[in-house]
Each structure stands twice: as C-alpha cells, then as structure tokens.
CSV table of C-alpha atoms in Angstrom, one decimal:
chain,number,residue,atom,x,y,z
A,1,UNK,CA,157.8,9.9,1.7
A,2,UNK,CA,156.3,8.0,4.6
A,3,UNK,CA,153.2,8.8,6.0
A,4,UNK,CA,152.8,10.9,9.1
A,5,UNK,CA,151.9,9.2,12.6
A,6,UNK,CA,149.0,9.8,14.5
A,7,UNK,CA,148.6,8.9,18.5
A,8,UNK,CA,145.0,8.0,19.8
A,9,UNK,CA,145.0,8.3,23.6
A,10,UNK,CA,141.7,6.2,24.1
A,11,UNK,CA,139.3,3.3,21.2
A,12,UNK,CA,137.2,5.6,19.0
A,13,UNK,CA,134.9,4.0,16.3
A,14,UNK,CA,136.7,2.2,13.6
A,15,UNK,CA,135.1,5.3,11.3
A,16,UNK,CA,137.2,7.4,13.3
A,17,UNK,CA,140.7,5.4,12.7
A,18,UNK,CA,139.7,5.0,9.1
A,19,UNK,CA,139.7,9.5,9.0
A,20,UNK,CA,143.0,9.4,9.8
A,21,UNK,CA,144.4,6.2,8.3
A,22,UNK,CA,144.0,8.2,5.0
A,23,UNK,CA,146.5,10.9,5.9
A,24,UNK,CA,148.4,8.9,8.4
A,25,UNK,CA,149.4,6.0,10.6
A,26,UNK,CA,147.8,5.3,13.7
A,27,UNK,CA,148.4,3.8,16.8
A,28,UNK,CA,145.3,3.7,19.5
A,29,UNK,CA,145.7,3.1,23.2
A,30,UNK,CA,143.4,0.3,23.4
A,31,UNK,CA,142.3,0.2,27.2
A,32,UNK,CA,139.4,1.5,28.8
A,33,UNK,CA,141.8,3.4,31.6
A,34,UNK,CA,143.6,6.5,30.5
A,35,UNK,CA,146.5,5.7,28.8
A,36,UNK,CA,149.9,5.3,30.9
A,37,UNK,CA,152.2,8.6,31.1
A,38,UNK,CA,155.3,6.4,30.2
A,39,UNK,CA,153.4,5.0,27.2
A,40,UNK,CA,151.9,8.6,26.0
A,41,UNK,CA,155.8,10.1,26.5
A,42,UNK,CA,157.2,7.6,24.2
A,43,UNK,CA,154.8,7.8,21.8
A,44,UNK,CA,154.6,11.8,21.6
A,45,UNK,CA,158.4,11.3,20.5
A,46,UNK,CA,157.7,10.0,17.2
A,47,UNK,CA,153.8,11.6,16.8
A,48,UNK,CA,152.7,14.2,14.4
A,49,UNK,CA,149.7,14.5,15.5
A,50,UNK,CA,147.5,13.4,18.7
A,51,UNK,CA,144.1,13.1,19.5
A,52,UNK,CA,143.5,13.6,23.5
A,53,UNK,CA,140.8,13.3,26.3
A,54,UNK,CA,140.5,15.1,29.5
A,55,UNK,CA,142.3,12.8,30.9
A,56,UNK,CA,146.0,13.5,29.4
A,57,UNK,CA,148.4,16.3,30.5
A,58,UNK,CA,149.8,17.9,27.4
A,59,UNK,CA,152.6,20.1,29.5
A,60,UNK,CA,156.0,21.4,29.3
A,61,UNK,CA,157.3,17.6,30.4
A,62,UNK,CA,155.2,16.2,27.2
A,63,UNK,CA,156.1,18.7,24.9
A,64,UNK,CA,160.1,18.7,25.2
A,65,UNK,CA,159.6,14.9,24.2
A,66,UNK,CA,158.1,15.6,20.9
A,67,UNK,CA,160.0,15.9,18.1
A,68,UNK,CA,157.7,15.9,15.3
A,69,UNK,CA,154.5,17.3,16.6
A,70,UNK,CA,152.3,19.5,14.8
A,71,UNK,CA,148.7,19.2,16.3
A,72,UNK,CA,147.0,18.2,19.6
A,73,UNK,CA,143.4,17.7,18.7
A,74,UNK,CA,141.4,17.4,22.3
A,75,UNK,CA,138.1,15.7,22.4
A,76,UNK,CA,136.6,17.7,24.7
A,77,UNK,CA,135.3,22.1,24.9
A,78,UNK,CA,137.2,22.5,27.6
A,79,UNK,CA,141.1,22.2,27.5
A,80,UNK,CA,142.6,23.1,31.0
A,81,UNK,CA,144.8,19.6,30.3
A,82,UNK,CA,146.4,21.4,27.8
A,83,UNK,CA,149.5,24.1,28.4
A,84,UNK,CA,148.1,26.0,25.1
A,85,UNK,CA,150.6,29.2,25.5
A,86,UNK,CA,153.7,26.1,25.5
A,87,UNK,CA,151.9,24.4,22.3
A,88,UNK,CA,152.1,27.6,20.8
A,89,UNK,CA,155.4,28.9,21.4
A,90,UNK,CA,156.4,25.5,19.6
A,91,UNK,CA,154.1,26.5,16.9
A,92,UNK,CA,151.9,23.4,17.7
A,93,UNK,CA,148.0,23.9,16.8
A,94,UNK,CA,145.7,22.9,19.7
A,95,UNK,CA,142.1,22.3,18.6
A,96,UNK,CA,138.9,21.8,20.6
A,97,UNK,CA,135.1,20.2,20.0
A,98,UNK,CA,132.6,22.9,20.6
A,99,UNK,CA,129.6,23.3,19.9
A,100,UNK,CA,128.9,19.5,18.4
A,101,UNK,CA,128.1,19.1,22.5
A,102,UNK,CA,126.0,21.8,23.4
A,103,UNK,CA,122.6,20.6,23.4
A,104,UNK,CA,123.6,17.3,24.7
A,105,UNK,CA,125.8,18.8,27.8
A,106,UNK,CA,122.9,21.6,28.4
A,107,UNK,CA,120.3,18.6,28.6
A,108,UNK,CA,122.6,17.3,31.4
A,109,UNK,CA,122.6,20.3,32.9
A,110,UNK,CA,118.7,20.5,33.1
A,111,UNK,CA,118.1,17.1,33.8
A,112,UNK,CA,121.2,17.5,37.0
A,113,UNK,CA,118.6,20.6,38.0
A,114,UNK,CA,115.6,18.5,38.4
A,115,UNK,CA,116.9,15.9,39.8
A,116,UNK,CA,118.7,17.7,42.6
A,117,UNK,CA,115.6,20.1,42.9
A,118,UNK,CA,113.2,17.0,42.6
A,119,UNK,CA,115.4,14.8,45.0
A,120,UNK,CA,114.9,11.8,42.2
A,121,UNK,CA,118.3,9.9,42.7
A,122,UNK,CA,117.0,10.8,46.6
A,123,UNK,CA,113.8,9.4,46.5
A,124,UNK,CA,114.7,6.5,44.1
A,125,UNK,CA,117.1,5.2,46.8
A,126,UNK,CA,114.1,5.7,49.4
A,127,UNK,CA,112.3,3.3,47.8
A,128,UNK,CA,114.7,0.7,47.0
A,129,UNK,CA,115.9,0.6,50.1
A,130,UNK,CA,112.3,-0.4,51.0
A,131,UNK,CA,111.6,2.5,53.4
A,132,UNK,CA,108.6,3.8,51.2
A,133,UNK,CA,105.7,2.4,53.4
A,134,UNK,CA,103.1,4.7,53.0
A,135,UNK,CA,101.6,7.8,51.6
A,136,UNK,CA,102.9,11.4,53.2
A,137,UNK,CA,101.9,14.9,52.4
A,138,UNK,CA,105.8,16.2,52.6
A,139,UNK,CA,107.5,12.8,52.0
A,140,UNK,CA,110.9,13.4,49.5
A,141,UNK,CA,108.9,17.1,49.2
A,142,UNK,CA,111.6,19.0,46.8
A,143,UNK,CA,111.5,22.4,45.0
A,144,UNK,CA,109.6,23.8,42.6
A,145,UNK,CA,111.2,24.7,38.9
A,146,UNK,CA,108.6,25.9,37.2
A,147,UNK,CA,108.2,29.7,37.3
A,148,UNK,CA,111.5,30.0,39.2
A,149,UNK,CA,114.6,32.1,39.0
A,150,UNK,CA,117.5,30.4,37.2
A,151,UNK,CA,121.3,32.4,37.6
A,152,UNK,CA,123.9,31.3,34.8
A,153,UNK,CA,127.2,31.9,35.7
A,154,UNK,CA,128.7,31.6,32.0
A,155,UNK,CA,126.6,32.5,29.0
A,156,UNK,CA,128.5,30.6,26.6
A,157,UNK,CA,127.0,28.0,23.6
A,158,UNK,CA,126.2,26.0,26.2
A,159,UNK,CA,124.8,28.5,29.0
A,160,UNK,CA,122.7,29.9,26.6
A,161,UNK,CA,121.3,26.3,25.1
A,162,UNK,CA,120.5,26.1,29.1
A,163,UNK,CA,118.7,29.0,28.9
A,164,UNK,CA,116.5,28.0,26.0
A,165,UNK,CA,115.5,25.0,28.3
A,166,UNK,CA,114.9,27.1,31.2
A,167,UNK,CA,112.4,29.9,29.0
A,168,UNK,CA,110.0,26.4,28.2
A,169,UNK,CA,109.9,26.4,32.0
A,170,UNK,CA,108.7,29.9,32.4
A,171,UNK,CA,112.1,30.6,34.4
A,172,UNK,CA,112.9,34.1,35.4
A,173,UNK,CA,116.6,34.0,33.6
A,174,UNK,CA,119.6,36.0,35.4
A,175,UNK,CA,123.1,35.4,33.8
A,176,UNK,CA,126.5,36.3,34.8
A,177,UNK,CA,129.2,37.0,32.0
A,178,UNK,CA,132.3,39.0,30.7
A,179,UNK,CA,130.2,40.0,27.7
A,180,UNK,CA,126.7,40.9,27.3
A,181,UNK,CA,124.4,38.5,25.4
A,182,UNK,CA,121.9,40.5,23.3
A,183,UNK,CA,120.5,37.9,21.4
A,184,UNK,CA,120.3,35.4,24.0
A,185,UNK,CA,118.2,38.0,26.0
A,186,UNK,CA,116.3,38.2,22.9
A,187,UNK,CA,115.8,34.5,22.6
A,188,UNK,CA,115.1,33.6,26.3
A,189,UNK,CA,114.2,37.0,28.5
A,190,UNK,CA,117.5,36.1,30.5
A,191,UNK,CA,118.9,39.5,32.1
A,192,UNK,CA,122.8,40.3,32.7
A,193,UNK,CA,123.5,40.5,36.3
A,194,UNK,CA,126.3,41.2,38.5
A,195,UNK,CA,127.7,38.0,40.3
A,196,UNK,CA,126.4,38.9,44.0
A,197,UNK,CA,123.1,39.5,42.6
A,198,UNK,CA,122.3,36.6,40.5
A,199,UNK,CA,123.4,34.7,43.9
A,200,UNK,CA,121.1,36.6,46.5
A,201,UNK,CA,118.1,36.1,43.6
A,202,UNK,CA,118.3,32.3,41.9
A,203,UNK,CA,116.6,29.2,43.0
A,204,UNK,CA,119.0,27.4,40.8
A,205,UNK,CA,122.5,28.2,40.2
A,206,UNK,CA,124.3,26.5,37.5
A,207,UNK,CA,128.3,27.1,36.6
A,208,UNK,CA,129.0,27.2,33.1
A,209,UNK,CA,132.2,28.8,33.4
A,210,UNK,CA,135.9,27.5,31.7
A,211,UNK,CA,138.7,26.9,34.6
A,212,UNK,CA,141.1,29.3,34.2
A,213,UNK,CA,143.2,31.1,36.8
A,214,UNK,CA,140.6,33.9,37.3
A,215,UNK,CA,137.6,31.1,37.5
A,216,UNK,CA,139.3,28.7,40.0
A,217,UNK,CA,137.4,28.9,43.5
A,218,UNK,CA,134.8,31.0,41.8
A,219,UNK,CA,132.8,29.5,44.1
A,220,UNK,CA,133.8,29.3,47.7
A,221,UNK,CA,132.1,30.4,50.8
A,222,UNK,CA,131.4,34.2,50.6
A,223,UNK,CA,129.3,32.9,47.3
A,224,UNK,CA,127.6,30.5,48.9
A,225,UNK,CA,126.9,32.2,51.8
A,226,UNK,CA,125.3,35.1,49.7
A,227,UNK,CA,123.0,32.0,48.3
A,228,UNK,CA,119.5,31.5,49.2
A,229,UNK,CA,118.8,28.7,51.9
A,230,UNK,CA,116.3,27.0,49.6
A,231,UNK,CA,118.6,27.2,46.5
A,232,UNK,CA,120.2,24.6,44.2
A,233,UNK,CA,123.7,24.9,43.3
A,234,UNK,CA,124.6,22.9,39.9
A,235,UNK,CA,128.0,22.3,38.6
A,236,UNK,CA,128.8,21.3,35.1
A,237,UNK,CA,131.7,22.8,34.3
A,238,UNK,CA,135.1,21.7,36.0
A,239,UNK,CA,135.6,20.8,39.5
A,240,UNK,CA,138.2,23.3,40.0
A,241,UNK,CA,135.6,26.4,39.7
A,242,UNK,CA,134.4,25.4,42.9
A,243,UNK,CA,136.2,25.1,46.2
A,244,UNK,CA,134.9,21.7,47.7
A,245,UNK,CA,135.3,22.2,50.8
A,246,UNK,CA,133.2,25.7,51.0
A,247,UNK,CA,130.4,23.7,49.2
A,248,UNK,CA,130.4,20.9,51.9
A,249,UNK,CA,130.1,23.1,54.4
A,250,UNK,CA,127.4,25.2,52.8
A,251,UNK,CA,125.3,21.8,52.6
A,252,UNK,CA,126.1,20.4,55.5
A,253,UNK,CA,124.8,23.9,57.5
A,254,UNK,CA,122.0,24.3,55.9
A,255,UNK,CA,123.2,27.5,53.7
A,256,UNK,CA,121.8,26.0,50.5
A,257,UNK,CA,119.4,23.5,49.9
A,258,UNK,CA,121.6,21.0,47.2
A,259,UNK,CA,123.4,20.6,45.1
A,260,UNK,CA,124.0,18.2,41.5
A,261,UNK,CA,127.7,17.9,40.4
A,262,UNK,CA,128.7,16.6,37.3
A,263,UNK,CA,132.5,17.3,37.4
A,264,UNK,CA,134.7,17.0,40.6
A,265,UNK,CA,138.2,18.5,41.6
A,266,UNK,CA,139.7,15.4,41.8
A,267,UNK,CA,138.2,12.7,38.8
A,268,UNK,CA,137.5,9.8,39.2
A,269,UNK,CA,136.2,11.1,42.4
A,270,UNK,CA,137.6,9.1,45.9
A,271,UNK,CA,134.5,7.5,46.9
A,272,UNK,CA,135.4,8.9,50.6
A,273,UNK,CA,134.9,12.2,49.2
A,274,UNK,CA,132.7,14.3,52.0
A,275,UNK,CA,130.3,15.1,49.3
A,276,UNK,CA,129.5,11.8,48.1
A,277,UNK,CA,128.0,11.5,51.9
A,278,UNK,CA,125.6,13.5,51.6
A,279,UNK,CA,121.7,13.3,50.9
A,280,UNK,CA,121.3,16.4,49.1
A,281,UNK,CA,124.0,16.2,46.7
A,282,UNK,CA,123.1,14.3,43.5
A,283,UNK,CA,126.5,13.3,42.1
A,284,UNK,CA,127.8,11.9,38.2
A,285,UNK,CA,131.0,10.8,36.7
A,286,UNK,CA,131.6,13.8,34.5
A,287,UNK,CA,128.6,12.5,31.9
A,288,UNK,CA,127.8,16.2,30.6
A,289,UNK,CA,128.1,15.2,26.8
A,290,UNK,CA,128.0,11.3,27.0
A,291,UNK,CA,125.6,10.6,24.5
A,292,UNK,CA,126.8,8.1,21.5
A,293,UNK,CA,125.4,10.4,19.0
A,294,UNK,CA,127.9,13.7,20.8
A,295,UNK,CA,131.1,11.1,21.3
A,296,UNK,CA,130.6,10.5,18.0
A,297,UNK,CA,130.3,13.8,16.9
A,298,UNK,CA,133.2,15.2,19.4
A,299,UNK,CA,135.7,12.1,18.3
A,300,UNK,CA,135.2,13.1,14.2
A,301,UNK,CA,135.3,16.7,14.8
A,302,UNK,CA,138.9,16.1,16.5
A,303,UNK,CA,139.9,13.9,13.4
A,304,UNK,CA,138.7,16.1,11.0
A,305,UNK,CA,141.1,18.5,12.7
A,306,UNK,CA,144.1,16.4,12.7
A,307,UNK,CA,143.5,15.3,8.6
A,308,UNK,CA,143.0,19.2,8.0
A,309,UNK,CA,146.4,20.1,9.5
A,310,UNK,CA,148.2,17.0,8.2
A,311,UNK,CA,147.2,17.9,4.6
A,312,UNK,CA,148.2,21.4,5.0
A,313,UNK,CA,145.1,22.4,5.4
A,314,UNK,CA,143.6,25.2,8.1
A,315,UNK,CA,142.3,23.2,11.5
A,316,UNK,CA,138.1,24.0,11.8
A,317,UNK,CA,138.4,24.4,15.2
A,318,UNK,CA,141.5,25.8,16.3
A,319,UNK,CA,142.4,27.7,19.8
C-alpha cells in the first residue's frame, strides 16, 4: 500500500518534514510568500493531509477539490481561514496549536502595551531622526502602567497569561468574557465586568477575542467612544474584531490616547493604510507568537496531529 501524501503550505524545520516522512510523503511549498491558490488547489486533489498557516483559505472552493483528505492541521490558535462546519460535514478533522503559544503571544501583548503607553517606537524615531536636542520635563511624556486599570476583552489561555503579567504590575484587572474565570480571579485579582464598564474604567484595553460572526466590529465607535481619553487600546487578536475605520477616527479626535496593533483587517497591511499615519499608533506584522522556540513548538504540534490521524490514531488537538 503506498504511503499517504502530506501538503506543507510554507518550509518548516527539517525535524518537522522528517515527523511526517515516517507516516507519509511530503511535498513543502518552498517560498517565503504564501503559497499560490492554483498551486494549493491542485495539490489538495491528491492530499491526505495538510498542514496550513493563516495565510490559506481552506473553503467550500478547496474542499470540493479534495478527494482524499482526512486532516487540515493549522499552525496557528486561531482558525477563521478555515470553513470548520464544511471540513466536518466531509468528516475532515481540523486541528489547531493552542496553548504551546500562550506565554509567548501574551509577552507580545505586554510588551505592545508598553510600548504604545511608553511611546518607545515614538520616541525611538524622535531620536533617530535627530530631533532630540535637549532635555524637557514633558518631552515623549507617555502613561503610566504601574498601578493602573487593565480591561481584557477575552479571558482565554492567553488573556489570562496577560493577566498574570499585568498582577506583577500591581494592575487593577477587569475582564470581559462568556464565562466566568474563578481561578484566574484567584490567581490575578482580575474581576468579571460587563463590556461598557471595563471600557468607561481601563487605562489599557487589550482584545483577546477569536473573530467570529458575533466578535466582528466588536470594536467600533460606540466602544471607543465609551473609552477613556487617556486610554490605550491594544489589539492582538484579528483585525476583523475591530472596525478600522472607527479606531482612526477615535485617534485621530482625540477619543483615546493610542493605540498598538498587532494584527490588521487586511495583512500584509497596505502601507497607505490611515493608521500606519499616525503617531500614536504603534504597529507590527502580526508577530504575537514569533518566537523560534513557539514556531517550533506550533509547527510540531500541527505534525504530531497529522501522524496521529494518519496512523489511526485520535488528533491531540482537534476542533
């Protein structure tokens, strides 16, 4: 019987290929770009399993292609690029990578908080661009995060990991979620609050949420607006949880103080993006779990899953 075939949509370490060269053969997109749709459709025909980024739609177009396909293994927590109800009605498994990235993605978060509060990307531009020619009681003045109010909208792994940052700051913790969290109140003081009040009370506002249909626009301008002038919006969730536009508008009018994305409707990001103009945004390329040690972690999580399900095996990690 010949071996199964296994689609790689981006390089992973040659660990990684070796995983699934045992139960399989495997065929890697080998650019740095995502791979082309064309290319991924006519490999899907003949895959039994692929392993995914963010970057690929696996939808109803995809899925009529594939004739053999038993798993979609996504590198990523999230996995809005992924029709999941349309992978199951075909009886495909979909797997995900959680919680091998939470502390790195909640460092991000932190580190997105102080620089945006801070103005560090701000000030580091001031002084490159040479206009740092004296000493100023208020110069790149930013806002304090110790002993602060911190709002978390979405008290998942990672929320909570935030939270466990925020406590060794002595931050007043509010959190918005479905469910309460008793043992992360335990753990870190945080409080459950409605959504209008965590916004009317944080200095720093950071979206944890999943995009779904019910999360899309959470943000928009009746949020914002309900915001403190002096507070800091961070995003490190999805672009799609926040309405762009609303958020410009809030900056740009003073409404809030800044804000630090990490993730962006549209990615890569359109360099003319309105936001990307601004002085009190602090912007990244969707870097929330980029350490080597997570990719690692993320990229032999997703093959474990793939050799599970291709030896008959139950997935660890499966939606």
């Amino acid at each position: 019987m010949s071996k199964p075939q296994v689609f790689v949509t981006r390089k992973l370490t040659n660990e990684v290929i070796a995983m699934l060269e045992t139960v399989a053969h495997v065929s890697v997109w080998e650019g740095d770009t995502p791979v082309p749709r064309a290319m991924l459709l006519e490999e899907i025909e003949q895959a039994d399993a692929v392993l995914t980024m963010l970057t690929e739609r696996v939808d109803e177009e995809l899925l009529r292609r594939a004739k053999k396909l038993r798993i979609v293994a996504n590198m990523a927590v999230g996995y809005d690029n992924i029709d999941v109800a349309a992978c199951k009605r075909r009886g495909v498994t979909v797997t995900n990578t959680p919680d091998v990235l939470t502390e790195a993605t909640a460092d991000l978060a932190f580190a997105l908080l102080l620089a945006t509060g801070r103005r560090l990307t701000e000030a580091n531009r001031f002084l490159l661009a040479g206009e740092w020619t004296s000493w100023s009681p208020y110069l790149m003045a930013g806002q304090s995060v110790y002993g602060t109010t911190l709002g978390i909208i979405g008290m998942g792994r990672i929320g909570e990991a935030v939270a466990r940052r925020a406590a060794g700051f002595n931050m007043r913790i509010l959190y918005h979620n479905r469910n309460r969290k008793e043992e992360a109140e335990a753990k870190t003081g945080a409080r459950l609050a409605g959504l209008d009040e965590l916004l009317q009370e944080s200095d720093y506002v950071v979206l944890l949420t999943p995009l779904t249909e019910e999360t899309r626009h959470l943000m928009g301008g009746r949020e914002f607006a309900l915001m403190k002038k002096s507070a800091v919006f961070v995003n490190v969730s999805r672009g799609g949880t926040v309405d762009e536009a609303a958020l410009y508008e809030a900056l740009v009018s003073g409404q809030i103080w800044a804000a630090g994305l990490d993730v962006f409707r549209q990615e890569p990001v359109p360099l003319d993006h309105p936001l990307l103009s601004l002085p009190n945004v602090v912007a990244l390329p969707h870097i929330g779990s980029a350490t080597i040690q997570t990719r690692d972690e993320m990229a032999r999580l997703a093959a474990d899953n793939i050799v599970a399900v291709l030896s008959g095996k139950e997935p660890l990690t499966a939606l």
